[in-house]
Every structure is written in C-alpha cells, then in structure tokens.
Amino acid sequence: MKRFYILGFLSLIFFDTLAQVSFKYASIHAEPLAMDVAWLVRVFGHPWIYGAFVGYIGAFFTWMTLMKHAPIGPAFAASYLELISVTLVSVWLFNDTLTLPKVIGGLLIVAGILCLARQETPEAKTGETALETSPS
Amino acid sequence: MSQLTFILWILNVIVDTSGQLAFKAAATNSAEFSGMDHWRHMLARHWFWIGIGLYVIEFVLWLAFLSLVPLSVAVMLGSFNIVVIMIAGRLWFKESLTKWRLIGILLIALGTVVVGFG
C-alpha cells in the first residue's frame, strides 16, 4: 500500500510539473503578451499548450485514484509540493535563479502548506466535524 | 514587481478563488445525491458552468502572468491563492479556521511577500 502512495504522489507531482513547464513554454512562444486574438492564436497554435492539457488530465485522474485510498492531508501537501519540483526544473530549463528571497519565501510557503496538510489528518479533524456537518 | 504583473497576479487570485467557490457551491448543492446522480445533478446547476467559465478565464490569465515572471516566482506567488480561498471558505461556507490553518495561512502569506517583494 505504501508503494501505491509513493507512486501516486510522484505521479501527481510529475503531471503538475509537466503542466506548469508546458504553460511556461507556451507563454514564451506566444510572446509578446498582448490583449488580442493574435496572442491567443499564438498560444493555441503551439504544441506545448497541449502538454498542459496532458498534465492537467493526468493530474486529475491520479488525484481521483489517490483519493480513494490516500489520506487527504498528505495528498493535499503533495499536490502543492510541486512548488519545489517546478522551481528546480525552472532553474534547469529556463535559466531561473535561486535567489535568497526565493529560497526563504519558498521554504516559508512549504512550511505553511505542511501546516495546512497537518490540519487534514483524522486526529485534527475530529474537533471540527461537528461544525462541518451542520447545514449552512 | 511591475504594475501589470501586480494586476495580473490579483486577477489570478480573484478568478481562481471565484472558480473554487462556484464549484464548491455546485458540489454542496448536489451533496445529497451520490454517484452518477451527483454528477448529473451538478451539471444541471448553473454554479458548475460558472465555475468552468471562470477556469477558462483563469487558464488565459495564468498564461499571461507566466509571460511576465519567472516560473519559480509564478508558482510561489500562485500559492497565495490557497490563503484567499480558505478565507473565502470561512466567509461563504462557514469552514472553520483552526489553529493549524491559521498558522499555515500566515506562513504562506509571509512567504509570498518575501518572494514577491524581496
């Protein structure tokens, strides 16, 4: 079962990263940015945008499969930890730089995501299920 | 951060949050159904289609935003949407903001400021 989770989370991070990298390639190829149809045509005329669709669809099905068995907290964290993988890939493929604000800010964000994920564990949730099941 | 970048960032946050709220509204309205009935009921709700429309717009807005900032900066600033969505969830769906959620929100907000303006 543990291998299922690890494979699932890695797939999720892979598909999310693929989607973001595809978006970046698409936006680069569509430059210059302009609020007109020509820009849209450039976006959808280039193959990379379809990488984004593949990424989104793959992520959707991976998420749905994970949701059947995986605890929602770690799954939630995994879906946002693409932050780390996307940043690293960006440094590799797009000549991005790891500046100090980015590293510190990134670590703060990841810490925040882990706190949110911790909230979704069953122990933490028992306190608030009463609130959530009442009709609003 | 240039003015256009800031505007596109704010628009991304607003449209993403609105889309999530619309989907949540569609899902909770259909909550008493299950399985295929749940989906059939949801697809008939106008909130669902408003959500779809908003995400089509979000798709374009995100691409525009990505044209202006490095990818690493874009995804880090994009994490801020979680904060606004959680606050919106509190306001519209009475979702509780417990201790860990508040700490998480503060950390993400702080991280976003450091990345965006550091």
Short mmCIF file of C-alpha atoms in Angstrom, two decimals:
data_model
loop_
_atom_site.label_atom_id
_atom_site.label_comp_id
_atom_site.label_asym_id
_atom_site.label_seq_id
_atom_site.Cartn_x
_atom_site.Cartn_y
_atom_site.Cartn_z
CA MET A 1 0.00 0.00 0.00
CA LYS A 2 2.87 2.33 0.78
CA ARG A 3 4.26 1.87 -2.73
CA PHE A 4 0.84 2.90 -4.07
CA TYR A 5 1.02 6.19 -2.13
CA ILE A 6 4.60 6.97 -3.16
CA LEU A 7 3.91 6.18 -6.82
CA GLY A 8 0.69 8.16 -6.64
CA PHE A 9 2.30 11.24 -5.12
CA LEU A 10 5.23 11.10 -7.54
CA SER A 11 2.79 10.83 -10.47
CA LEU A 12 0.85 13.80 -9.17
CA ILE A 13 3.97 15.92 -8.81
CA PHE A 14 5.13 14.79 -12.27
CA PHE A 15 1.86 15.73 -14.00
CA ASP A 16 1.58 19.07 -12.17
CA THR A 17 5.19 19.92 -13.03
CA LEU A 18 4.63 18.90 -16.65
CA ALA A 19 1.58 21.19 -16.82
CA GLN A 20 3.45 24.19 -15.39
CA VAL A 21 6.53 23.70 -17.57
CA SER A 22 4.26 23.37 -20.63
CA PHE A 23 2.46 26.57 -19.66
CA LYS A 24 5.81 28.38 -19.38
CA TYR A 25 6.99 27.14 -22.80
CA ALA A 26 3.64 28.13 -24.31
CA SER A 27 3.79 31.61 -22.80
CA ILE A 28 7.37 32.12 -24.02
CA HIS A 29 6.46 31.09 -27.55
CA ALA A 30 3.39 33.32 -27.57
CA GLU A 31 5.34 36.46 -26.64
CA PRO A 32 4.85 39.38 -26.81
CA LEU A 33 1.96 39.44 -24.37
CA ALA A 34 -0.97 41.35 -25.84
CA MET A 35 -4.70 41.54 -25.08
CA ASP A 36 -5.69 40.42 -28.55
CA VAL A 37 -6.77 37.41 -30.60
CA ALA A 38 -3.34 37.14 -32.23
CA TRP A 39 -1.82 36.30 -28.85
CA LEU A 40 -4.46 33.63 -28.22
CA VAL A 41 -3.81 32.18 -31.67
CA ARG A 42 -0.10 32.01 -30.87
CA VAL A 43 -0.85 30.26 -27.58
CA PHE A 44 -3.10 27.57 -29.03
CA GLY A 45 -1.12 27.19 -32.22
CA HIS A 46 1.93 25.92 -30.42
CA PRO A 47 2.19 22.26 -29.27
CA TRP A 48 3.37 23.00 -25.72
CA ILE A 49 -0.08 24.15 -24.57
CA TYR A 50 -1.30 20.60 -25.15
CA GLY A 51 1.37 19.41 -22.75
CA ALA A 52 -0.50 21.48 -20.19
CA PHE A 53 -3.75 19.66 -21.01
CA VAL A 54 -1.99 16.30 -20.70
CA GLY A 55 -0.56 17.41 -17.36
CA TYR A 56 -3.93 18.55 -16.04
CA ILE A 57 -5.78 15.43 -17.20
CA GLY A 58 -3.07 13.15 -15.83
CA ALA A 59 -3.10 15.03 -12.51
CA PHE A 60 -6.91 14.81 -12.34
CA PHE A 61 -7.02 11.04 -12.77
CA THR A 62 -4.05 10.48 -10.44
CA TRP A 63 -5.79 12.63 -7.82
CA MET A 64 -9.08 10.75 -8.19
CA THR A 65 -7.30 7.41 -7.84
CA LEU A 66 -5.34 8.60 -4.81
CA MET A 67 -8.48 9.99 -3.18
CA LYS A 68 -9.97 6.52 -2.99
CA HIS A 69 -7.28 5.33 -0.60
CA ALA A 70 -4.82 8.03 0.41
CA PRO A 71 -5.32 10.27 3.46
CA ILE A 72 -6.27 13.71 2.27
CA GLY A 73 -3.64 15.61 4.28
CA PRO A 74 -0.51 14.18 2.65
CA ALA A 75 -2.29 14.15 -0.72
CA PHE A 76 -3.08 17.84 -0.37
CA ALA A 77 0.53 18.58 0.54
CA ALA A 78 1.84 16.52 -2.36
CA SER A 79 -0.32 18.40 -4.82
CA TYR A 80 1.17 21.71 -3.70
CA LEU A 81 4.73 20.49 -3.20
CA GLU A 82 5.04 20.74 -6.97
CA LEU A 83 6.37 24.12 -5.89
CA ILE A 84 9.72 22.53 -5.20
CA SER A 85 9.89 20.37 -8.32
CA VAL A 86 8.72 23.20 -10.59
CA THR A 87 11.31 25.58 -9.11
CA LEU A 88 14.13 23.08 -9.61
CA VAL A 89 13.04 22.28 -13.18
CA SER A 90 12.72 26.01 -13.86
CA VAL A 91 16.33 26.55 -12.78
CA TRP A 92 17.37 23.71 -15.06
CA LEU A 93 15.30 24.53 -18.18
CA PHE A 94 14.57 28.26 -18.02
CA ASN A 95 17.78 29.69 -16.56
CA ASP A 96 15.89 30.67 -13.45
CA THR A 97 17.99 31.63 -10.44
CA LEU A 98 17.66 30.61 -6.79
CA THR A 99 17.86 33.98 -5.10
CA LEU A 100 17.78 34.30 -1.31
CA PRO A 101 14.22 35.74 -1.18
CA LYS A 102 13.02 32.83 -3.32
CA VAL A 103 14.62 30.22 -1.10
CA ILE A 104 13.43 31.77 2.16
CA GLY A 105 9.98 32.60 0.77
CA GLY A 106 9.68 29.16 -0.78
CA LEU A 107 10.58 27.43 2.49
CA LEU A 108 8.01 29.55 4.37
CA ILE A 109 5.34 28.60 1.84
CA VAL A 110 6.20 24.90 2.04
CA ALA A 111 6.10 25.11 5.86
CA GLY A 112 2.68 26.74 5.61
CA ILE A 113 1.42 24.02 3.26
CA LEU A 114 2.63 21.33 5.66
CA CYS A 115 0.69 23.03 8.49
CA LEU A 116 -2.45 23.03 6.35
CA ALA A 117 -1.89 19.39 5.45
CA ARG A 118 -1.48 18.52 9.12
CA GLN A 119 -4.92 20.01 9.76
CA GLU A 120 -6.44 17.49 7.39
CA THR A 121 -5.28 14.46 9.40
CA PRO A 122 -8.12 12.50 11.10
CA GLU A 123 -6.96 13.38 14.64
CA ALA A 124 -7.07 17.07 13.93
CA LYS A 125 -10.35 16.84 12.08
CA THR A 126 -12.45 15.19 14.83
CA GLY A 127 -12.69 18.54 16.58
CA GLU A 128 -14.32 20.26 13.65
CA THR A 129 -16.52 17.59 12.06
CA ALA A 130 -19.44 18.82 14.14
CA LEU A 131 -19.08 22.28 12.62
CA GLU A 132 -18.72 20.98 9.04
CA THR A 133 -21.72 18.64 9.04
CA SER A 134 -24.18 21.32 10.12
CA PRO A 135 -26.07 22.84 7.19
CA SER A 136 -25.04 26.40 6.34
CA MET B 1 7.08 43.91 -9.47
CA SER B 2 5.65 45.99 -12.29
CA GLN B 3 2.11 47.34 -12.20
CA LEU B 4 0.88 44.97 -14.93
CA THR B 5 2.42 41.99 -13.12
CA PHE B 6 0.68 43.02 -9.89
CA ILE B 7 -2.68 43.47 -11.65
CA LEU B 8 -2.41 40.08 -13.37
CA TRP B 9 -1.49 38.47 -10.05
CA ILE B 10 -4.53 39.98 -8.30
CA LEU B 11 -6.79 38.93 -11.19
CA ASN B 12 -5.42 35.38 -10.98
CA VAL B 13 -6.19 35.26 -7.26
CA ILE B 14 -9.74 36.62 -7.72
CA VAL B 15 -10.69 34.37 -10.64
CA ASP B 16 -9.17 31.23 -9.11
CA THR B 17 -10.96 31.87 -5.79
CA SER B 18 -14.27 32.60 -7.53
CA GLY B 19 -13.95 29.43 -9.59
CA GLN B 20 -13.32 27.34 -6.46
CA LEU B 21 -16.30 28.95 -4.70
CA ALA B 22 -18.55 28.25 -7.70
CA PHE B 23 -17.51 24.59 -7.81
CA LYS B 24 -17.97 24.25 -4.07
CA ALA B 25 -21.45 25.74 -4.35
CA ALA B 26 -22.29 23.31 -7.15
CA ALA B 27 -20.90 20.35 -5.21
CA THR B 28 -22.63 21.16 -1.90
CA ASN B 29 -25.95 21.82 -3.62
CA SER B 30 -25.74 18.33 -5.05
CA ALA B 31 -24.35 16.74 -1.90
CA GLU B 32 -27.49 14.79 -1.07
CA PHE B 33 -27.05 12.77 -4.27
CA SER B 34 -24.32 10.20 -4.85
CA GLY B 35 -22.53 8.56 -7.75
CA MET B 36 -23.85 9.33 -11.24
CA ASP B 37 -26.86 11.17 -9.79
CA HIS B 38 -24.48 13.53 -8.04
CA TRP B 39 -22.74 14.37 -11.31
CA ARG B 40 -25.99 14.63 -13.25
CA HIS B 41 -27.42 16.99 -10.63
CA MET B 42 -24.25 19.07 -10.55
CA LEU B 43 -24.02 19.50 -14.32
CA ALA B 44 -27.52 20.99 -14.22
CA ARG B 45 -26.51 23.61 -11.64
CA HIS B 46 -25.55 26.98 -13.08
CA TRP B 47 -22.78 27.27 -10.48
CA PHE B 48 -20.94 24.40 -12.14
CA TRP B 49 -20.88 26.14 -15.52
CA ILE B 50 -19.94 29.47 -13.97
CA GLY B 51 -17.01 27.60 -12.41
CA ILE B 52 -15.99 26.15 -15.78
CA GLY B 53 -16.21 29.58 -17.40
CA LEU B 54 -14.08 31.12 -14.65
CA TYR B 55 -11.43 28.46 -15.06
CA VAL B 56 -11.28 29.05 -18.82
CA ILE B 57 -10.56 32.70 -17.99
CA GLU B 58 -8.08 31.63 -15.31
CA PHE B 59 -6.25 29.48 -17.88
CA VAL B 60 -5.65 32.54 -20.05
CA LEU B 61 -4.81 34.81 -17.10
CA TRP B 62 -2.24 32.33 -15.81
CA LEU B 63 -0.55 32.17 -19.21
CA ALA B 64 -0.43 35.95 -19.34
CA PHE B 65 1.03 36.12 -15.82
CA LEU B 66 3.65 33.49 -16.75
CA SER B 67 4.78 35.68 -19.65
CA LEU B 68 5.92 38.31 -17.18
CA VAL B 69 7.61 36.46 -14.31
CA PRO B 70 9.99 33.51 -13.97
CA LEU B 71 8.22 30.18 -13.47
CA SER B 72 9.52 29.68 -9.92
CA VAL B 73 8.18 33.09 -8.89
CA ALA B 74 4.85 32.40 -10.60
CA VAL B 75 4.13 29.14 -8.72
CA MET B 76 5.24 30.64 -5.40
CA LEU B 77 3.01 33.68 -5.83
CA GLY B 78 0.28 31.31 -7.04
CA SER B 79 0.40 29.58 -3.67
CA PHE B 80 -1.16 32.69 -2.19
CA ASN B 81 -4.48 31.65 -3.75
CA ILE B 82 -4.75 29.00 -1.03
CA VAL B 83 -4.92 31.76 1.59
CA VAL B 84 -7.69 33.70 -0.14
CA ILE B 85 -9.64 30.53 -0.90
CA MET B 86 -9.52 29.47 2.75
CA ILE B 87 -10.72 32.88 3.92
CA ALA B 88 -13.49 32.78 1.30
CA GLY B 89 -14.37 29.29 2.53
CA ARG B 90 -14.75 30.72 6.03
CA LEU B 91 -16.95 33.59 4.82
CA TRP B 92 -19.17 31.70 2.37
CA PHE B 93 -19.22 28.12 3.63
CA LYS B 94 -18.58 28.61 7.35
CA GLU B 95 -15.47 26.43 7.14
CA SER B 96 -13.52 26.74 10.36
CA LEU B 97 -10.13 28.39 10.52
CA THR B 98 -8.48 26.27 13.17
CA LYS B 99 -5.08 26.84 14.77
CA TRP B 100 -3.08 24.88 12.18
CA ARG B 101 -4.93 26.50 9.29
CA LEU B 102 -4.23 29.97 10.65
CA ILE B 103 -0.54 29.19 11.17
CA GLY B 104 -0.37 27.74 7.67
CA ILE B 105 -2.08 30.81 6.20
CA LEU B 106 0.32 33.16 7.99
CA LEU B 107 3.38 31.22 6.81
CA ILE B 108 2.18 31.14 3.21
CA ALA B 109 1.30 34.84 3.27
CA LEU B 110 4.70 35.68 4.72
CA GLY B 111 6.48 33.51 2.16
CA THR B 112 4.54 35.14 -0.66
CA VAL B 113 5.55 38.64 0.49
CA VAL B 114 9.21 37.58 0.72
CA VAL B 115 9.19 36.09 -2.78
CA GLY B 116 7.14 38.85 -4.35
CA PHE B 117 8.82 41.86 -2.82
CA GLY B 118 12.17 40.56 -1.50
#
